[in-house]
Amino acid sequence: MKNRYCKSSKLSEAKFRELVKYFAADLTATQIALLSSLNINTVDRYLRLIRERIVQYCEQQRLFFGVVEVDESWFGAKRVKGKRGRGASGKTTVFGIYERAGQVYTEIVPDCSKATLQAIIRGKVELDSVINSDGWAGYNGLVDIGYGHYRVDHGKDEFVRGPNHINGIEGFWGYAKVRLTKFRGMHPQTFYLHLKETEFRYNNRNNNLGRLILKMCRLHPLN
């Protein structure tokens, strides 16, 4: 019988739905293979295809508006010696945008320069939105572009200034780092897939993930 979710697939729809159910429960490929009696290579292949579809879904996200928080974080092996924070050796730098309604957007960036960060902000955040950030110089000039802009000075141990803070995006960083610890030693491209999956799970934490993934794959079948 033809599989509506996967083009030219030998996998039955029932078995694919089972795989998606375990994926939605955030099980590893090894766990899914054991529970579904599928070959681990088959599981790995379909999980990668699902994650690629999730990336496409995330990239179609609407522009953010209202009160928005921005911040950067670093992912990778534990720091040994060398520079901390921005530019830390051996780390992958991720820029995040958090809308106070509870949605987040993430992007791997080559650096934390003003040009890099503000190009993403202009592409993802509606003008006239109010942006909350820390004191990093990369956010200088946002008011000149048309945004409202308020800062908290982490260098002075300031984390909240009235209604202004970046606790939402920092909370997401904590969630992402805890979740991604089980995917150690990832290739950079694989890390991107897992990062966007984490974004997708966070943004849809109140939705039925399995049902949403099946709908995505039905509308745009996997190759």
PDB file of C-alpha atoms in Angstrom:
ATOM      1  CA  MET A   1       0.000   0.000   0.000  1.00  0.00           C
ATOM      2  CA  LYS A   2       1.272   3.483  -0.876  1.00  0.00           C
ATOM      3  CA  ASN A   3       2.763   5.470   2.007  1.00  0.00           C
ATOM      4  CA  ARG A   4       1.267   8.994   1.976  1.00  0.00           C
ATOM      5  CA  TYR A   5       4.065  10.299   4.202  1.00  0.00           C
ATOM      6  CA  CYS A   6       7.092   9.043   2.258  1.00  0.00           C
ATOM      7  CA  LYS A   7       7.675   8.882  -1.489  1.00  0.00           C
ATOM      8  CA  SER A   8       8.914   5.529  -2.869  1.00  0.00           C
ATOM      9  CA  SER A   9       9.089   4.065   0.625  1.00  0.00           C
ATOM     10  CA  LYS A  10       9.052   0.371   1.492  1.00  0.00           C
ATOM     11  CA  LEU A  11       7.975   1.333   4.987  1.00  0.00           C
ATOM     12  CA  SER A  12       4.272   0.909   5.705  1.00  0.00           C
ATOM     13  CA  GLU A  13       2.228   3.859   6.917  1.00  0.00           C
ATOM     14  CA  ALA A  14       1.565   2.038  10.189  1.00  0.00           C
ATOM     15  CA  LYS A  15       5.274   1.517  10.817  1.00  0.00           C
ATOM     16  CA  PHE A  16       6.064   5.120   9.904  1.00  0.00           C
ATOM     17  CA  ARG A  17       3.394   6.382  12.308  1.00  0.00           C
ATOM     18  CA  GLU A  18       4.949   4.200  15.003  1.00  0.00           C
ATOM     19  CA  LEU A  19       8.373   5.689  14.297  1.00  0.00           C
ATOM     20  CA  VAL A  20       6.936   9.217  14.497  1.00  0.00           C
ATOM     21  CA  LYS A  21       5.233   8.402  17.806  1.00  0.00           C
ATOM     22  CA  TYR A  22       8.575   7.405  19.346  1.00  0.00           C
ATOM     23  CA  PHE A  23      10.335  10.393  17.783  1.00  0.00           C
ATOM     24  CA  ALA A  24       7.694  12.745  19.229  1.00  0.00           C
ATOM     25  CA  ALA A  25       8.409  11.189  22.633  1.00  0.00           C
ATOM     26  CA  ASP A  26      12.055  12.278  22.131  1.00  0.00           C
ATOM     27  CA  LEU A  27      13.523   8.782  22.152  1.00  0.00           C
ATOM     28  CA  THR A  28      16.946   8.154  20.623  1.00  0.00           C
ATOM     29  CA  ALA A  29      17.439   6.310  17.321  1.00  0.00           C
ATOM     30  CA  THR A  30      18.689   3.254  19.224  1.00  0.00           C
ATOM     31  CA  GLN A  31      15.598   3.213  21.442  1.00  0.00           C
ATOM     32  CA  ILE A  32      13.298   3.653  18.435  1.00  0.00           C
ATOM     33  CA  ALA A  33      15.006   0.811  16.563  1.00  0.00           C
ATOM     34  CA  LEU A  34      14.548  -1.544  19.530  1.00  0.00           C
ATOM     35  CA  LEU A  35      10.894  -0.650  20.089  1.00  0.00           C
ATOM     36  CA  SER A  36       9.894  -0.644  16.412  1.00  0.00           C
ATOM     37  CA  SER A  37      12.034  -3.646  15.322  1.00  0.00           C
ATOM     38  CA  LEU A  38      13.415  -1.496  12.500  1.00  0.00           C
ATOM     39  CA  ASN A  39      17.046  -1.517  11.372  1.00  0.00           C
ATOM     40  CA  ILE A  40      19.030   1.280  13.031  1.00  0.00           C
ATOM     41  CA  ASN A  41      20.184   2.556   9.620  1.00  0.00           C
ATOM     42  CA  THR A  42      16.557   2.782   8.491  1.00  0.00           C
ATOM     43  CA  VAL A  43      15.636   4.673  11.650  1.00  0.00           C
ATOM     44  CA  ASP A  44      18.588   7.062  11.239  1.00  0.00           C
ATOM     45  CA  ARG A  45      17.589   7.762   7.644  1.00  0.00           C
ATOM     46  CA  TYR A  46      13.975   8.617   8.475  1.00  0.00           C
ATOM     47  CA  LEU A  47      14.888  10.677  11.519  1.00  0.00           C
ATOM     48  CA  ARG A  48      17.205  12.759   9.380  1.00  0.00           C
ATOM     49  CA  LEU A  49      14.445  13.266   6.784  1.00  0.00           C
ATOM     50  CA  ILE A  50      11.995  14.286   9.510  1.00  0.00           C
ATOM     51  CA  ARG A  51      14.500  16.741  10.979  1.00  0.00           C
ATOM     52  CA  GLU A  52      15.135  18.250   7.549  1.00  0.00           C
ATOM     53  CA  ARG A  53      11.368  18.770   7.165  1.00  0.00           C
ATOM     54  CA  ILE A  54      11.313  20.368  10.625  1.00  0.00           C
ATOM     55  CA  VAL A  55      14.051  22.807   9.532  1.00  0.00           C
ATOM     56  CA  GLN A  56      11.922  23.844   6.556  1.00  0.00           C
ATOM     57  CA  TYR A  57       8.938  24.316   8.859  1.00  0.00           C
ATOM     58  CA  CYS A  58      10.955  26.488  11.253  1.00  0.00           C
ATOM     59  CA  GLU A  59      12.320  28.660   8.450  1.00  0.00           C
ATOM     60  CA  GLN A  60       8.760  29.548   7.409  1.00  0.00           C
ATOM     61  CA  GLN A  61       8.047  31.018  10.842  1.00  0.00           C
ATOM     62  CA  ARG A  62       6.261  34.377  10.849  1.00  0.00           C
ATOM     63  CA  LEU A  63       8.033  37.577  11.864  1.00  0.00           C
ATOM     64  CA  PHE A  64       8.244  38.230  15.604  1.00  0.00           C
ATOM     65  CA  PHE A  65       6.652  41.326  17.113  1.00  0.00           C
ATOM     66  CA  GLY A  66       5.808  42.950  20.430  1.00  0.00           C
ATOM     67  CA  VAL A  67       8.378  42.517  23.191  1.00  0.00           C
ATOM     68  CA  VAL A  68      11.319  40.457  21.936  1.00  0.00           C
ATOM     69  CA  GLU A  69      14.481  39.242  23.657  1.00  0.00           C
ATOM     70  CA  VAL A  70      17.796  38.612  21.878  1.00  0.00           C
ATOM     71  CA  ASP A  71      20.907  36.820  23.083  1.00  0.00           C
ATOM     72  CA  GLU A  72      23.748  34.561  22.000  1.00  0.00           C
ATOM     73  CA  SER A  73      24.905  31.248  23.462  1.00  0.00           C
ATOM     74  CA  TRP A  74      27.702  28.758  22.881  1.00  0.00           C
ATOM     75  CA  PHE A  75      27.376  25.026  22.402  1.00  0.00           C
ATOM     76  CA  GLY A  76      30.027  22.334  22.339  1.00  0.00           C
ATOM     77  CA  ALA A  77      32.461  20.407  24.488  1.00  0.00           C
ATOM     78  CA  LYS A  78      33.390  21.708  27.923  1.00  0.00           C
ATOM     79  CA  ARG A  79      35.806  24.613  27.826  1.00  0.00           C
ATOM     80  CA  VAL A  80      39.323  23.580  28.734  1.00  0.00           C
ATOM     81  CA  LYS A  81      41.481  26.710  28.624  1.00  0.00           C
ATOM     82  CA  GLY A  82      41.216  29.861  26.601  1.00  0.00           C
ATOM     83  CA  LYS A  83      38.706  32.549  25.921  1.00  0.00           C
ATOM     84  CA  ARG A  84      35.337  32.479  27.620  1.00  0.00           C
ATOM     85  CA  GLY A  85      32.024  33.714  26.237  1.00  0.00           C
ATOM     86  CA  ARG A  86      31.885  35.375  22.821  1.00  0.00           C
ATOM     87  CA  GLY A  87      34.515  33.791  20.572  1.00  0.00           C
ATOM     88  CA  ALA A  88      35.211  30.845  22.924  1.00  0.00           C
ATOM     89  CA  SER A  89      37.471  28.327  21.217  1.00  0.00           C
ATOM     90  CA  GLY A  90      35.875  25.147  19.888  1.00  0.00           C
ATOM     91  CA  LYS A  91      32.313  26.322  20.502  1.00  0.00           C
ATOM     92  CA  THR A  92      29.430  26.766  18.077  1.00  0.00           C
ATOM     93  CA  THR A  93      27.860  30.219  18.400  1.00  0.00           C
ATOM     94  CA  VAL A  94      24.064  30.373  18.249  1.00  0.00           C
ATOM     95  CA  PHE A  95      21.992  33.541  18.121  1.00  0.00           C
ATOM     96  CA  GLY A  96      18.468  33.422  19.513  1.00  0.00           C
ATOM     97  CA  ILE A  97      15.365  35.595  19.292  1.00  0.00           C
ATOM     98  CA  TYR A  98      12.558  35.062  21.798  1.00  0.00           C
ATOM     99  CA  GLU A  99       9.093  36.553  21.528  1.00  0.00           C
ATOM    100  CA  ARG A 100       7.447  37.050  24.914  1.00  0.00           C
ATOM    101  CA  ALA A 101       4.436  35.059  23.651  1.00  0.00           C
ATOM    102  CA  GLY A 102       6.714  32.034  23.959  1.00  0.00           C
ATOM    103  CA  GLN A 103       8.176  31.471  20.473  1.00  0.00           C
ATOM    104  CA  VAL A 104      11.891  31.234  19.747  1.00  0.00           C
ATOM    105  CA  TYR A 105      14.090  31.367  16.636  1.00  0.00           C
ATOM    106  CA  THR A 106      17.681  30.138  16.509  1.00  0.00           C
ATOM    107  CA  GLU A 107      20.474  30.505  13.993  1.00  0.00           C
ATOM    108  CA  ILE A 108      24.122  29.427  13.953  1.00  0.00           C
ATOM    109  CA  VAL A 109      26.289  32.515  13.373  1.00  0.00           C
ATOM    110  CA  PRO A 110      29.957  32.937  12.392  1.00  0.00           C
ATOM    111  CA  ASP A 111      30.448  35.784  14.873  1.00  0.00           C
ATOM    112  CA  CYS A 112      28.613  38.183  17.185  1.00  0.00           C
ATOM    113  CA  SER A 113      29.332  41.341  15.232  1.00  0.00           C
ATOM    114  CA  LYS A 114      26.795  44.120  14.893  1.00  0.00           C
ATOM    115  CA  ALA A 115      26.433  43.416  11.165  1.00  0.00           C
ATOM    116  CA  THR A 116      25.722  39.714  11.700  1.00  0.00           C
ATOM    117  CA  LEU A 117      23.272  40.014  14.593  1.00  0.00           C
ATOM    118  CA  GLN A 118      21.335  42.998  13.322  1.00  0.00           C
ATOM    119  CA  ALA A 119      20.908  41.509   9.854  1.00  0.00           C
ATOM    120  CA  ILE A 120      19.100  38.574  11.471  1.00  0.00           C
ATOM    121  CA  ILE A 121      17.043  40.857  13.708  1.00  0.00           C
ATOM    122  CA  ARG A 122      15.920  42.960  10.735  1.00  0.00           C
ATOM    123  CA  GLY A 123      14.909  39.790   8.876  1.00  0.00           C
ATOM    124  CA  LYS A 124      13.020  38.180  11.770  1.00  0.00           C
ATOM    125  CA  VAL A 125      11.575  40.984  13.921  1.00  0.00           C
ATOM    126  CA  GLU A 126       8.931  43.518  12.900  1.00  0.00           C
ATOM    127  CA  LEU A 127       9.966  47.156  13.120  1.00  0.00           C
ATOM    128  CA  ASP A 128       8.392  49.013  16.067  1.00  0.00           C
ATOM    129  CA  SER A 129       8.923  45.937  18.237  1.00  0.00           C
ATOM    130  CA  VAL A 130      10.616  46.435  21.604  1.00  0.00           C
ATOM    131  CA  ILE A 131      13.890  44.534  21.932  1.00  0.00           C
ATOM    132  CA  ASN A 132      15.470  43.523  25.232  1.00  0.00           C
ATOM    133  CA  SER A 133      19.179  42.604  25.236  1.00  0.00           C
ATOM    134  CA  ASP A 134      22.267  42.582  27.403  1.00  0.00           C
ATOM    135  CA  GLY A 135      24.935  45.281  27.043  1.00  0.00           C
ATOM    136  CA  TRP A 136      26.809  43.760  24.090  1.00  0.00           C
ATOM    137  CA  ALA A 137      27.956  46.388  21.563  1.00  0.00           C
ATOM    138  CA  GLY A 138      26.545  44.310  18.703  1.00  0.00           C
ATOM    139  CA  TYR A 139      23.119  45.651  19.634  1.00  0.00           C
ATOM    140  CA  ASN A 140      24.110  49.323  19.429  1.00  0.00           C
ATOM    141  CA  GLY A 141      21.997  51.321  16.988  1.00  0.00           C
ATOM    142  CA  LEU A 142      18.780  49.291  17.103  1.00  0.00           C
ATOM    143  CA  VAL A 143      16.857  52.445  18.007  1.00  0.00           C
ATOM    144  CA  ASP A 144      18.194  54.145  14.876  1.00  0.00           C
ATOM    145  CA  ILE A 145      16.729  51.331  12.759  1.00  0.00           C
ATOM    146  CA  GLY A 146      13.280  51.814  14.302  1.00  0.00           C
ATOM    147  CA  TYR A 147      13.135  49.395  17.242  1.00  0.00           C
ATOM    148  CA  GLY A 148      12.528  50.186  20.876  1.00  0.00           C
ATOM    149  CA  HIS A 149      15.565  48.925  22.807  1.00  0.00           C
ATOM    150  CA  TYR A 150      16.193  48.270  26.489  1.00  0.00           C
ATOM    151  CA  ARG A 151      19.225  46.634  28.079  1.00  0.00           C
ATOM    152  CA  VAL A 152      20.178  44.822  31.245  1.00  0.00           C
ATOM    153  CA  ASP A 153      23.822  45.008  32.289  1.00  0.00           C
ATOM    154  CA  HIS A 154      24.986  41.497  33.112  1.00  0.00           C
ATOM    155  CA  GLY A 155      28.488  42.868  33.689  1.00  0.00           C
ATOM    156  CA  LYS A 156      27.121  44.607  36.779  1.00  0.00           C
ATOM    157  CA  ASP A 157      25.098  41.560  37.849  1.00  0.00           C
ATOM    158  CA  GLU A 158      21.908  43.216  36.635  1.00  0.00           C
ATOM    159  CA  PHE A 159      19.414  40.692  35.298  1.00  0.00           C
ATOM    160  CA  VAL A 160      16.109  42.539  35.577  1.00  0.00           C
ATOM    161  CA  ARG A 161      15.341  46.236  35.168  1.00  0.00           C
ATOM    162  CA  GLY A 162      11.612  46.671  35.719  1.00  0.00           C
ATOM    163  CA  PRO A 163       9.876  44.832  32.855  1.00  0.00           C
ATOM    164  CA  ASN A 164      13.144  44.550  30.934  1.00  0.00           C
ATOM    165  CA  HIS A 165      15.071  41.273  30.982  1.00  0.00           C
ATOM    166  CA  ILE A 166      16.182  38.391  28.765  1.00  0.00           C
ATOM    167  CA  ASN A 167      15.049  35.596  31.073  1.00  0.00           C
ATOM    168  CA  GLY A 168      12.903  33.998  28.360  1.00  0.00           C
ATOM    169  CA  ILE A 169      15.725  33.370  25.887  1.00  0.00           C
ATOM    170  CA  GLU A 170      18.078  32.368  28.700  1.00  0.00           C
ATOM    171  CA  GLY A 171      15.482  29.838  29.832  1.00  0.00           C
ATOM    172  CA  PHE A 172      15.441  28.412  26.312  1.00  0.00           C
ATOM    173  CA  TRP A 173      19.247  28.131  26.291  1.00  0.00           C
ATOM    174  CA  GLY A 174      19.031  26.073  29.467  1.00  0.00           C
ATOM    175  CA  TYR A 175      16.392  23.793  27.956  1.00  0.00           C
ATOM    176  CA  ALA A 176      18.394  23.378  24.734  1.00  0.00           C
ATOM    177  CA  LYS A 177      21.668  22.540  26.468  1.00  0.00           C
ATOM    178  CA  VAL A 178      20.073  19.944  28.718  1.00  0.00           C
ATOM    179  CA  ARG A 179      18.306  18.305  25.775  1.00  0.00           C
ATOM    180  CA  LEU A 180      21.308  18.337  23.437  1.00  0.00           C
ATOM    181  CA  THR A 181      23.684  16.702  25.923  1.00  0.00           C
ATOM    182  CA  LYS A 182      22.444  13.287  24.763  1.00  0.00           C
ATOM    183  CA  PHE A 183      23.677  14.018  21.219  1.00  0.00           C
ATOM    184  CA  ARG A 184      27.398  14.271  21.949  1.00  0.00           C
ATOM    185  CA  GLY A 185      30.080  14.554  19.272  1.00  0.00           C
ATOM    186  CA  MET A 186      27.768  15.839  16.547  1.00  0.00           C
ATOM    187  CA  HIS A 187      28.989  16.940  13.140  1.00  0.00           C
ATOM    188  CA  PRO A 188      28.238  20.681  12.617  1.00  0.00           C
ATOM    189  CA  GLN A 189      25.502  19.943  10.069  1.00  0.00           C
ATOM    190  CA  THR A 190      23.944  17.357  12.396  1.00  0.00           C
ATOM    191  CA  PHE A 191      24.072  19.879  15.235  1.00  0.00           C
ATOM    192  CA  TYR A 192      22.042  22.315  13.136  1.00  0.00           C
ATOM    193  CA  LEU A 193      19.332  19.692  12.588  1.00  0.00           C
ATOM    194  CA  HIS A 194      19.163  18.928  16.309  1.00  0.00           C
ATOM    195  CA  LEU A 195      19.177  22.627  17.190  1.00  0.00           C
ATOM    196  CA  LYS A 196      16.202  23.365  14.935  1.00  0.00           C
ATOM    197  CA  GLU A 197      14.420  20.266  16.246  1.00  0.00           C
ATOM    198  CA  THR A 198      14.897  21.656  19.765  1.00  0.00           C
ATOM    199  CA  GLU A 199      13.465  24.986  18.611  1.00  0.00           C
ATOM    200  CA  PHE A 200      10.508  23.155  17.032  1.00  0.00           C
ATOM    201  CA  ARG A 201       9.826  21.119  20.183  1.00  0.00           C
ATOM    202  CA  TYR A 202       9.967  24.233  22.350  1.00  0.00           C
ATOM    203  CA  ASN A 203       7.657  26.258  20.118  1.00  0.00           C
ATOM    204  CA  ASN A 204       5.146  23.403  19.935  1.00  0.00           C
ATOM    205  CA  ARG A 205       5.451  22.200  23.529  1.00  0.00           C
ATOM    206  CA  ASN A 206       1.689  22.577  24.036  1.00  0.00           C
ATOM    207  CA  ASN A 207       0.788  20.813  20.776  1.00  0.00           C
ATOM    208  CA  ASN A 208       0.576  17.157  19.759  1.00  0.00           C
ATOM    209  CA  LEU A 209       4.002  16.793  18.117  1.00  0.00           C
ATOM    210  CA  GLY A 210       3.282  13.431  16.517  1.00  0.00           C
ATOM    211  CA  ARG A 211       0.134  14.706  14.858  1.00  0.00           C
ATOM    212  CA  LEU A 212       1.881  17.869  13.661  1.00  0.00           C
ATOM    213  CA  ILE A 213       4.805  15.913  12.153  1.00  0.00           C
ATOM    214  CA  LEU A 214       2.439  13.537  10.347  1.00  0.00           C
ATOM    215  CA  LYS A 215       0.540  16.519   8.938  1.00  0.00           C
ATOM    216  CA  MET A 216       3.791  18.085   7.712  1.00  0.00           C
ATOM    217  CA  CYS A 217       4.847  14.841   6.047  1.00  0.00           C
ATOM    218  CA  ARG A 218       1.430  14.307   4.495  1.00  0.00           C
ATOM    219  CA  LEU A 219       1.455  17.789   2.960  1.00  0.00           C
ATOM    220  CA  HIS A 220       5.089  17.465   1.881  1.00  0.00           C
ATOM    221  CA  PRO A 221       6.031  13.757   1.720  1.00  0.00           C
ATOM    222  CA  LEU A 222       9.583  12.754   2.595  1.00  0.00           C
ATOM    223  CA  ASN A 223      11.828  11.699  -0.293  1.00  0.00           C
TER     224      ASN A 223
END
